[in-house]
PDB file of C-alpha atoms in Angstrom:
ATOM      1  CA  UNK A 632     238.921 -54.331  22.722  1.00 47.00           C
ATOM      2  CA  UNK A 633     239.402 -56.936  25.802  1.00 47.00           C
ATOM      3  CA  UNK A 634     237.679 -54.283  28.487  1.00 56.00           C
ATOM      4  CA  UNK A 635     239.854 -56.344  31.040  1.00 59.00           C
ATOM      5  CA  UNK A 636     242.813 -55.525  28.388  1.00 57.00           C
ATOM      6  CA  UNK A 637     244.234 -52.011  29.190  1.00 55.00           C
ATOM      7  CA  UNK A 638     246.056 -51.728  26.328  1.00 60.00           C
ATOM      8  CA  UNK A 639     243.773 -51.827  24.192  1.00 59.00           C
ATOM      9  CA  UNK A 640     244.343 -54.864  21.589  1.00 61.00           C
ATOM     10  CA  UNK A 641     242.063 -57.946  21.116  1.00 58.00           C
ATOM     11  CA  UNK A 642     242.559 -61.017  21.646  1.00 64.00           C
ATOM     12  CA  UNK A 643     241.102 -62.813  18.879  1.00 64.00           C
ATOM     13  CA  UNK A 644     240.270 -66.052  20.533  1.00 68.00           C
ATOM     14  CA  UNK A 645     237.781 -63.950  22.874  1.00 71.00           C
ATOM     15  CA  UNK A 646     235.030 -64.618  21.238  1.00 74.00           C
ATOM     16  CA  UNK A 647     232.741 -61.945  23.168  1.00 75.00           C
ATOM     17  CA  UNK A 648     234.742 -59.027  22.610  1.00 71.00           C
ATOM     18  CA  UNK A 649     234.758 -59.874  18.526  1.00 72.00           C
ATOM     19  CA  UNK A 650     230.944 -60.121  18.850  1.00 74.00           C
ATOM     20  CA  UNK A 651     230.053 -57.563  21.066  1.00 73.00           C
ATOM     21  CA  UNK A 652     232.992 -54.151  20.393  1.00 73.00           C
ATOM     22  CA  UNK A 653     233.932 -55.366  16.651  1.00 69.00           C
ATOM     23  CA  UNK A 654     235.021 -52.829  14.541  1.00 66.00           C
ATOM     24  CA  UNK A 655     233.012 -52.526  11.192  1.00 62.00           C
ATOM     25  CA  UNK A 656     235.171 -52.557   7.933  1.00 64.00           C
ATOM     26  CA  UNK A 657     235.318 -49.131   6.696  1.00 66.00           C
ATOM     27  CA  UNK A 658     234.220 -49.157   2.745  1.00 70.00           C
ATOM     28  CA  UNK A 659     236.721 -48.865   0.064  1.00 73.00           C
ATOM     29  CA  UNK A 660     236.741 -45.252  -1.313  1.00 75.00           C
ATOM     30  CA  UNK A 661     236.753 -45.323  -5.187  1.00 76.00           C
ATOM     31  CA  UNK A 662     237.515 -42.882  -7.224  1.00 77.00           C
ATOM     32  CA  UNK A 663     234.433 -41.821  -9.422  1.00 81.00           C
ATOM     33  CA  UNK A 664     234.808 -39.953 -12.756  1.00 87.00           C
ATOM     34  CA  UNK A 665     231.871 -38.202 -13.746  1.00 87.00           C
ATOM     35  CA  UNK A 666     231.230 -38.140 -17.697  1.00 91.00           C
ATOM     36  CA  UNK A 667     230.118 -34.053 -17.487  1.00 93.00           C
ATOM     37  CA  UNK A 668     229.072 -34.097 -22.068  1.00 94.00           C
ATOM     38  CA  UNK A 669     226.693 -37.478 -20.989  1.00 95.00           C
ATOM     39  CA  UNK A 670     225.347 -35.817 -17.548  1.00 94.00           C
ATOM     40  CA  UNK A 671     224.862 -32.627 -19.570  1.00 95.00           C
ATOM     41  CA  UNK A 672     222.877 -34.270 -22.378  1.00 96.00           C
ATOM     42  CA  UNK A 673     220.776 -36.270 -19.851  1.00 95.00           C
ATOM     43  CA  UNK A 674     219.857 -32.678 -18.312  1.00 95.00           C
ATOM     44  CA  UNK A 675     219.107 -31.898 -21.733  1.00 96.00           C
ATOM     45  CA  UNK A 676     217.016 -34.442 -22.482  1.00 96.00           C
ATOM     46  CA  UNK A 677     215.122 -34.533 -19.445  1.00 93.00           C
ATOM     47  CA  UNK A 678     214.304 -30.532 -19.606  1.00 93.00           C
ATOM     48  CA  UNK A 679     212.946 -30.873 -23.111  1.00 94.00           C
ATOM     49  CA  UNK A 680     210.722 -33.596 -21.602  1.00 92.00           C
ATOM     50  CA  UNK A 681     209.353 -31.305 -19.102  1.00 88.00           C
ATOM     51  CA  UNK A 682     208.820 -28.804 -21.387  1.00 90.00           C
ATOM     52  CA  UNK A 683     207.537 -30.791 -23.928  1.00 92.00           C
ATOM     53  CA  UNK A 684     204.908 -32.036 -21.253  1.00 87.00           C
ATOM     54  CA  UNK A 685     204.181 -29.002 -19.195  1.00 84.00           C
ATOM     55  CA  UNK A 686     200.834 -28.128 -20.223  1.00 85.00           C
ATOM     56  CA  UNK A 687     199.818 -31.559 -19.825  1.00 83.00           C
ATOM     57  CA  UNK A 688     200.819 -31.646 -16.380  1.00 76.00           C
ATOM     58  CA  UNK A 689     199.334 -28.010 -15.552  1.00 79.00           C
ATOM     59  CA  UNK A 690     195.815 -29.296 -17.375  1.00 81.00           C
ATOM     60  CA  UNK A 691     195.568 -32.190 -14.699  1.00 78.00           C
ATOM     61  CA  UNK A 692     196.385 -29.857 -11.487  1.00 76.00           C
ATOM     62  CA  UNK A 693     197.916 -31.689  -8.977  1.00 72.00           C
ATOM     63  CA  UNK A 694     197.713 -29.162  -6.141  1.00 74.00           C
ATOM     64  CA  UNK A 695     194.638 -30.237  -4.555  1.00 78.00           C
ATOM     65  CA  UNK A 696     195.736 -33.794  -4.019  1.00 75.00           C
ATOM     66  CA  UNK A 697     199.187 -32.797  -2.695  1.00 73.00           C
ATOM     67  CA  UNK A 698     197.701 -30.589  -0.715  1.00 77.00           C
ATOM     68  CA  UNK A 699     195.433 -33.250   1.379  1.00 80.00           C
ATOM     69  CA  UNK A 700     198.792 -35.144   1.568  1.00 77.00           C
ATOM     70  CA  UNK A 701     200.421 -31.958   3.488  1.00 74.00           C
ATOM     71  CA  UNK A 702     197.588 -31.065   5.142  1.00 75.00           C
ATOM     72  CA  UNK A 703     198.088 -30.396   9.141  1.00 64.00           C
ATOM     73  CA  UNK A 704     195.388 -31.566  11.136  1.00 56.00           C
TER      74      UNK A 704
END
């Protein structure tokens, strides 16, 4: 937008204007199809993980050292 230009359009030999009020390119929405069976046997997979290493992550007790991390001082 030429700001000496009242109505608005640019002139696009004016190099200033294009540098300085250039409109960005909006991104392309794309349509995105979710595979719900594969995200549901990821979940799957990735709870019996946790559960199959729970007590191994309780036995090494992580609380202390998060805790220094959130510590207000």
């Amino acid at each position: 937008m030429d700001i000496f230009n009242r109505n608005g359009e640019r002139n696009p030999d004016d190099h200033f204007s294009n540098l300085m009020f250039s409109r960005k390119a909006e991104p392309e929405q794309e349509e995105s199809r979710v595979d719900y069976m594969q995200l549901m046997e990821s979940v799957e997979t990735l709870m019996g993980l946790y559960s199959q290493y729970k007590p191994t992550i309780e036995k090494i007790n992580l609380n202390p050292l998060i805790a220094k991390f959130l510590k207000k001082e």
